[in-house]
PDB file of C-alpha atoms in Angstrom:
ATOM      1  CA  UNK A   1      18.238 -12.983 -25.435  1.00 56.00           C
ATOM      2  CA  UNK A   2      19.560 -15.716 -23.041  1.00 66.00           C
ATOM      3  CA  UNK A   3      22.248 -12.519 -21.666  1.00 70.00           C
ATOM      4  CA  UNK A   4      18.892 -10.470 -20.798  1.00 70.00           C
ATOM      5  CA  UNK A   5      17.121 -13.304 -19.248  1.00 69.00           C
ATOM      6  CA  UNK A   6      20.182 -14.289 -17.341  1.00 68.00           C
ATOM      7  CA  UNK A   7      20.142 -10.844 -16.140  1.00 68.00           C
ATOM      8  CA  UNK A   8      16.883 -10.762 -15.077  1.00 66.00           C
ATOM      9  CA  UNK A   9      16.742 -13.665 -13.174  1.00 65.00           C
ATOM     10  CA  UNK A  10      19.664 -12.736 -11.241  1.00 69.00           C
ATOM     11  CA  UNK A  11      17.734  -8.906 -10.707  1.00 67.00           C
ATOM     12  CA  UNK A  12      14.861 -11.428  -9.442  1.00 64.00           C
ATOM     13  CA  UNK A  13      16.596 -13.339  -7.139  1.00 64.00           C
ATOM     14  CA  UNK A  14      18.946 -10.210  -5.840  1.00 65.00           C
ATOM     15  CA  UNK A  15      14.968  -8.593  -5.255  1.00 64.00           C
ATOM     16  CA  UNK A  16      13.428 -12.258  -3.927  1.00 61.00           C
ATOM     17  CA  UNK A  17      16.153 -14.568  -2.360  1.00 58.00           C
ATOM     18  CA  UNK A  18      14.073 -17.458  -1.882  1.00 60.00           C
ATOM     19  CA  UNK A  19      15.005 -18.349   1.709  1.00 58.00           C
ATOM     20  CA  UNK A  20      13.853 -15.034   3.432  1.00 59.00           C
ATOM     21  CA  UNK A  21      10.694 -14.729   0.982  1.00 63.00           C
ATOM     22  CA  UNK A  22       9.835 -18.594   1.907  1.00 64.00           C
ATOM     23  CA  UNK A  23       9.912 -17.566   5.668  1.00 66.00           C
ATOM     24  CA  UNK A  24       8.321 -14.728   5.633  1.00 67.00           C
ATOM     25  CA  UNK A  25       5.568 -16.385   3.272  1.00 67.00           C
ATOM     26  CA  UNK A  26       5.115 -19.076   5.992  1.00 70.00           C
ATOM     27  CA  UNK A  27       2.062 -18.251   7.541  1.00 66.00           C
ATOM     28  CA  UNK A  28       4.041 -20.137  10.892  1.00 64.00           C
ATOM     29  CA  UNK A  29       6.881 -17.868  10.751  1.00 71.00           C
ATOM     30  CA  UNK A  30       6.357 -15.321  13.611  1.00 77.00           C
ATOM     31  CA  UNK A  31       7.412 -12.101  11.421  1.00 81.00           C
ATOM     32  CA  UNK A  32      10.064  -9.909  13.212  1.00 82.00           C
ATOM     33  CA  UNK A  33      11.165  -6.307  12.643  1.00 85.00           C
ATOM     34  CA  UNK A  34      13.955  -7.287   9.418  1.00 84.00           C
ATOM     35  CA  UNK A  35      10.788  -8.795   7.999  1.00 82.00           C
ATOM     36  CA  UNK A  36       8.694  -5.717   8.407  1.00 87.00           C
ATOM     37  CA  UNK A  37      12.167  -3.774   6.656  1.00 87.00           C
ATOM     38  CA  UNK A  38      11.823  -6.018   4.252  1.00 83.00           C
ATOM     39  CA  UNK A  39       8.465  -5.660   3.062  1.00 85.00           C
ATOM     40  CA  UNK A  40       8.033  -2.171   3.397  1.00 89.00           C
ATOM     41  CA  UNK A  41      11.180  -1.309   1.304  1.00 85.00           C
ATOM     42  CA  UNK A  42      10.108  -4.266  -1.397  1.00 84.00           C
ATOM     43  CA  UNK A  43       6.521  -1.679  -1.176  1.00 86.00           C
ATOM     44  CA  UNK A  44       8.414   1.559  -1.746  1.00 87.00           C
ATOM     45  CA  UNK A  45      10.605   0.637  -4.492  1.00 82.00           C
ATOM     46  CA  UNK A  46       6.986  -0.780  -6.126  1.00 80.00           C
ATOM     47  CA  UNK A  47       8.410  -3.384  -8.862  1.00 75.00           C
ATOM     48  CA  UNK A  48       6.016  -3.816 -11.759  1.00 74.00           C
ATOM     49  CA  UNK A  49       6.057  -7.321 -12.973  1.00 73.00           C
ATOM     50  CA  UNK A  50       3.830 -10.179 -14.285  1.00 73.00           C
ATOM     51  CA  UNK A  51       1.772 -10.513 -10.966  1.00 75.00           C
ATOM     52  CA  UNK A  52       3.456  -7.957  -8.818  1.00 75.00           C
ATOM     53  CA  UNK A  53      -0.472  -6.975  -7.431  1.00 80.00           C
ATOM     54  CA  UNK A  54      -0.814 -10.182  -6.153  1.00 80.00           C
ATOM     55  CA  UNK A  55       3.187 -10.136  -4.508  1.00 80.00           C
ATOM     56  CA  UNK A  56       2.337  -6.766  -3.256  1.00 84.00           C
ATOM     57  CA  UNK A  57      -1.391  -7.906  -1.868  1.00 85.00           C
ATOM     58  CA  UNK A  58       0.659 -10.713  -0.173  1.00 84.00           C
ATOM     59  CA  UNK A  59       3.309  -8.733   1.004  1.00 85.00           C
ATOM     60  CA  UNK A  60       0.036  -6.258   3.311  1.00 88.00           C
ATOM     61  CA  UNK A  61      -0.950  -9.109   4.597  1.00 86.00           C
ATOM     62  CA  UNK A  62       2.085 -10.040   5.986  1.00 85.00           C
ATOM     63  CA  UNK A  63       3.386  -6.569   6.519  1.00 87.00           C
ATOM     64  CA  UNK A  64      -0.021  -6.157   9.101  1.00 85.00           C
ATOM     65  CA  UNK A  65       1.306  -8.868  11.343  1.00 83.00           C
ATOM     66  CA  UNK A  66       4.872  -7.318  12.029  1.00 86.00           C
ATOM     67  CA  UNK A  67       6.066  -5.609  14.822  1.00 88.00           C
ATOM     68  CA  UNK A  68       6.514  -1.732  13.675  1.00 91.00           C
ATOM     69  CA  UNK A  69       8.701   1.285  14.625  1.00 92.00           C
ATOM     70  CA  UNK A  70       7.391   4.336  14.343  1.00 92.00           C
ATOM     71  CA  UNK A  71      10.100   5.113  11.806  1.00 94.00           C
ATOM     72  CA  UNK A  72       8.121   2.349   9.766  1.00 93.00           C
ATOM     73  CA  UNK A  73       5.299   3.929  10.078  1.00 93.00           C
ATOM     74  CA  UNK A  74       6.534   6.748   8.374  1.00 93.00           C
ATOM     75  CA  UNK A  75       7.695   4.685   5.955  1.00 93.00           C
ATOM     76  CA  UNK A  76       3.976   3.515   5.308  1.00 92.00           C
ATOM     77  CA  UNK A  77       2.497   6.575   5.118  1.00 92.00           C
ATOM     78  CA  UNK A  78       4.920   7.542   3.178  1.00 92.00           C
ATOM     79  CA  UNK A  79       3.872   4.905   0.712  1.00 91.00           C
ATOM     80  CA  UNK A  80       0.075   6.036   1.130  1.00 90.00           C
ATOM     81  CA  UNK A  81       0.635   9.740   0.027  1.00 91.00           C
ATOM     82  CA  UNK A  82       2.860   8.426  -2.719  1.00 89.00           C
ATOM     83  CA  UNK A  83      -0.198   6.077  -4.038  1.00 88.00           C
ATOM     84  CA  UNK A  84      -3.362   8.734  -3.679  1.00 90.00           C
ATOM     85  CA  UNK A  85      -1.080  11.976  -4.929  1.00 89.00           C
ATOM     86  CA  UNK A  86       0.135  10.139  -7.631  1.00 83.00           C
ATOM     87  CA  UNK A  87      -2.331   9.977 -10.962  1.00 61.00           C
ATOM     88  CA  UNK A  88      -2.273   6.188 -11.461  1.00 64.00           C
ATOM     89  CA  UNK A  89      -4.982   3.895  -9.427  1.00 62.00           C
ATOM     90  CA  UNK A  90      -2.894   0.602  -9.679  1.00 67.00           C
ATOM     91  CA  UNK A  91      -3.340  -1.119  -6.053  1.00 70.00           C
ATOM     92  CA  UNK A  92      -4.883   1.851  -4.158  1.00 78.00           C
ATOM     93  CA  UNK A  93      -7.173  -0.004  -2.435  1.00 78.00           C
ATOM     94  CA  UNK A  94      -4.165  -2.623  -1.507  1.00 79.00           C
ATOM     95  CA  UNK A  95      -2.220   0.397  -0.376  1.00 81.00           C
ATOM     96  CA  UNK A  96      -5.543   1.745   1.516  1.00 83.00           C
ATOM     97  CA  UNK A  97      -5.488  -1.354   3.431  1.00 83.00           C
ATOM     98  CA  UNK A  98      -2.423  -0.169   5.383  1.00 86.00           C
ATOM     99  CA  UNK A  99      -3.862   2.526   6.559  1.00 86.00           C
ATOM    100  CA  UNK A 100      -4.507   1.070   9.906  1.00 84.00           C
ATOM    101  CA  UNK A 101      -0.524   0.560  10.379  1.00 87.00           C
ATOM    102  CA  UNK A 102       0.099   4.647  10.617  1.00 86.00           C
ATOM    103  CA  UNK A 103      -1.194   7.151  12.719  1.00 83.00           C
ATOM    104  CA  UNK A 104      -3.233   9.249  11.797  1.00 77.00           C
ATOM    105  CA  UNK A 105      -1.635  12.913  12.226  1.00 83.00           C
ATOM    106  CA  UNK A 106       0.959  10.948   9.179  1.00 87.00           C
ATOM    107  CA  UNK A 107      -1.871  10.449   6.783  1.00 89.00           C
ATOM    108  CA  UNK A 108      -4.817  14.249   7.271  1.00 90.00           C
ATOM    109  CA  UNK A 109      -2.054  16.140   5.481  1.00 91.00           C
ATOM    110  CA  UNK A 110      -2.302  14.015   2.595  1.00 91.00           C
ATOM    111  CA  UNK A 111      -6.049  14.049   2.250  1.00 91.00           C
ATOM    112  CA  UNK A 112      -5.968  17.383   2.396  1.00 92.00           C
ATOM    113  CA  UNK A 113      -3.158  17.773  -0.386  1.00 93.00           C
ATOM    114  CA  UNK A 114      -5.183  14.896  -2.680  1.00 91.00           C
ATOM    115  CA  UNK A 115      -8.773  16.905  -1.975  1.00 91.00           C
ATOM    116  CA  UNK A 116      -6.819  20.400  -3.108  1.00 92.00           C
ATOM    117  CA  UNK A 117      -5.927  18.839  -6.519  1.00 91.00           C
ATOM    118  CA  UNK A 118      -7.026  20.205  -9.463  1.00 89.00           C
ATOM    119  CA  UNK A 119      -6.435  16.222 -11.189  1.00 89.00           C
ATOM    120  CA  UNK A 120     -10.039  14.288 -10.358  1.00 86.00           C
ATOM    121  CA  UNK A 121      -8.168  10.840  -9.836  1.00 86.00           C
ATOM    122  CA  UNK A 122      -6.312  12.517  -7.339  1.00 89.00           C
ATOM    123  CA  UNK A 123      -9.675  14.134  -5.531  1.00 89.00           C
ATOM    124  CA  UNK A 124     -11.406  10.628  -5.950  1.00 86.00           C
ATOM    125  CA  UNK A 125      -8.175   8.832  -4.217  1.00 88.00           C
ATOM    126  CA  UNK A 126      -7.766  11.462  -1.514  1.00 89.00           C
ATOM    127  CA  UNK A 127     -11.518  11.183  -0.926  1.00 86.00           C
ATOM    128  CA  UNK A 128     -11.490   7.115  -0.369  1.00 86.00           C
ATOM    129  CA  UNK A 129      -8.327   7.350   1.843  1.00 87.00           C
ATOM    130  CA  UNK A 130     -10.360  10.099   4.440  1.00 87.00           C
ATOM    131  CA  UNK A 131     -13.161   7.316   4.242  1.00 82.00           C
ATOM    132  CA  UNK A 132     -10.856   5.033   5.025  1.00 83.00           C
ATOM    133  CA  UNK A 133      -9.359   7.120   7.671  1.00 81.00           C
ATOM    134  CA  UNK A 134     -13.032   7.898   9.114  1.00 78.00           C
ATOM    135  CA  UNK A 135     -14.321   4.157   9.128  1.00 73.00           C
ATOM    136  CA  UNK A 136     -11.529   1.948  10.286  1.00 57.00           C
ATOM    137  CA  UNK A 137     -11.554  -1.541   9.641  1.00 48.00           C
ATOM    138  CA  UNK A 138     -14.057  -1.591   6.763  1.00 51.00           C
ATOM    139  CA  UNK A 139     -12.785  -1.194   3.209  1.00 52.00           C
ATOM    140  CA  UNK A 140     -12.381   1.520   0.995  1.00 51.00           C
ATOM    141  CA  UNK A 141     -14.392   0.065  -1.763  1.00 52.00           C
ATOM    142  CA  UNK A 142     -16.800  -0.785   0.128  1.00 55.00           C
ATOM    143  CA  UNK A 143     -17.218   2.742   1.511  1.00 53.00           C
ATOM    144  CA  UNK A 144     -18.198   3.813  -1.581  1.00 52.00           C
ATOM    145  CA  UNK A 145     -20.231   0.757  -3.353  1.00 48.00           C
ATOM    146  CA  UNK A 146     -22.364   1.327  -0.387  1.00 52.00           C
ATOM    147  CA  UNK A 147     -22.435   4.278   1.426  1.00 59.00           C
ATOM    148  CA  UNK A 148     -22.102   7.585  -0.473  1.00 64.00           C
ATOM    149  CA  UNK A 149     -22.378   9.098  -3.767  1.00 71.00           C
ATOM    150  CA  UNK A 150     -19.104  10.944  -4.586  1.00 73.00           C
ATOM    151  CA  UNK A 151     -20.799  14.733  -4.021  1.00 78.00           C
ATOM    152  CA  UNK A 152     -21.625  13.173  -0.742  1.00 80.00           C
ATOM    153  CA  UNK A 153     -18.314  11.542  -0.275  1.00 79.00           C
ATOM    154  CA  UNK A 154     -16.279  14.583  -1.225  1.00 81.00           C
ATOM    155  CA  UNK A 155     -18.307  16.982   1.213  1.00 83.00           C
ATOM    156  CA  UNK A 156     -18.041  14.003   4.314  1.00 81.00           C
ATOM    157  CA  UNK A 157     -14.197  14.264   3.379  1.00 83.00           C
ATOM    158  CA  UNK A 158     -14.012  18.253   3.002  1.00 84.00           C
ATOM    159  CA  UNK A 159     -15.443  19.142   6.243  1.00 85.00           C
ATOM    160  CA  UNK A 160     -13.920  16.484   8.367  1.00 83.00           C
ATOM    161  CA  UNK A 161     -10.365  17.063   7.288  1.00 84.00           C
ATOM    162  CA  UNK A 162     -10.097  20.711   5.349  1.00 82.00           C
ATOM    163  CA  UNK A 163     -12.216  23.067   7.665  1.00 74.00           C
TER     164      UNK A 163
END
């Protein structure tokens, strides 16, 4: 046992060394573009751990206040269609918060792909992300608490983004 949990704390820190994660943490720290590469590839690889959702909600925060290429954009969006195509709902609504980092032409194909599922999770997911895409700045959960029934929802979604 102490092999395996020498291991793993030596996986942590190779994942977390503790001086970039303090900087970047520091809410003082102006974040630069290494920063941004470093959250964003800590986002794709998507660790599971004991409180990974609240590293990863931590990690959008941040990841909203750094510079961006385009190429990280990408990267984002990439992310996105990676969270509504797949059939698990851990952290969409974290991941829907970065939908305001990509443009938009990155993100229509994958609403479209999510609403032609045959997998409900899938529809449901695709159908809060074109929300999302359709009312900037307000949240997806909040779409839905208080604006639409799904029927409504999915038709709102259908027509805007798969006529």
């Amino acid at each position: 046992h102490l092999l395996v949990a020498c291991y793993w704390h030596q996986l942590w820190e190779d994942l977390w060394p503790e001086p970039l994660v303090q900087s970047i943490w520091d809410k003082a720290h102006v974040l630069t573009a290494e920063d941004a590469d470093y959250l964003i590839s800590f986002l794709e690889i998507d660790p599971f751990f004991f409180r990974s959702g609240y590293v990863k909600q931590k990690a959008i925060t941040r990841l909203r206040k750094c510079p961006l290429s385009a190429r990280d954009r990408k990267r984002i969006a990439a992310i996105i269609e990676r969270a509504v195509l797949a059939g698990k709902e851990r952290n969409l609504t974290d991941w829907l918060r970065l939908t305001t980092l990509c443009e938009p032409d990155h993100l229509e194909p994958v609403v479209r792909m999510g609403m032609a599922s045959a997998d409900g999770v899938v529809v449901r997911k695709a159908i809060l992300l074109g929300l999302t895409r359709m009312n900037m700045g307000r949240e997806a959960g909040e779409l839905k608490r208080n604006n639409y029934p799904w029927g409504t929802a999915h038709r709102i979604v259908q027509a805007k983004f798969c006529s």
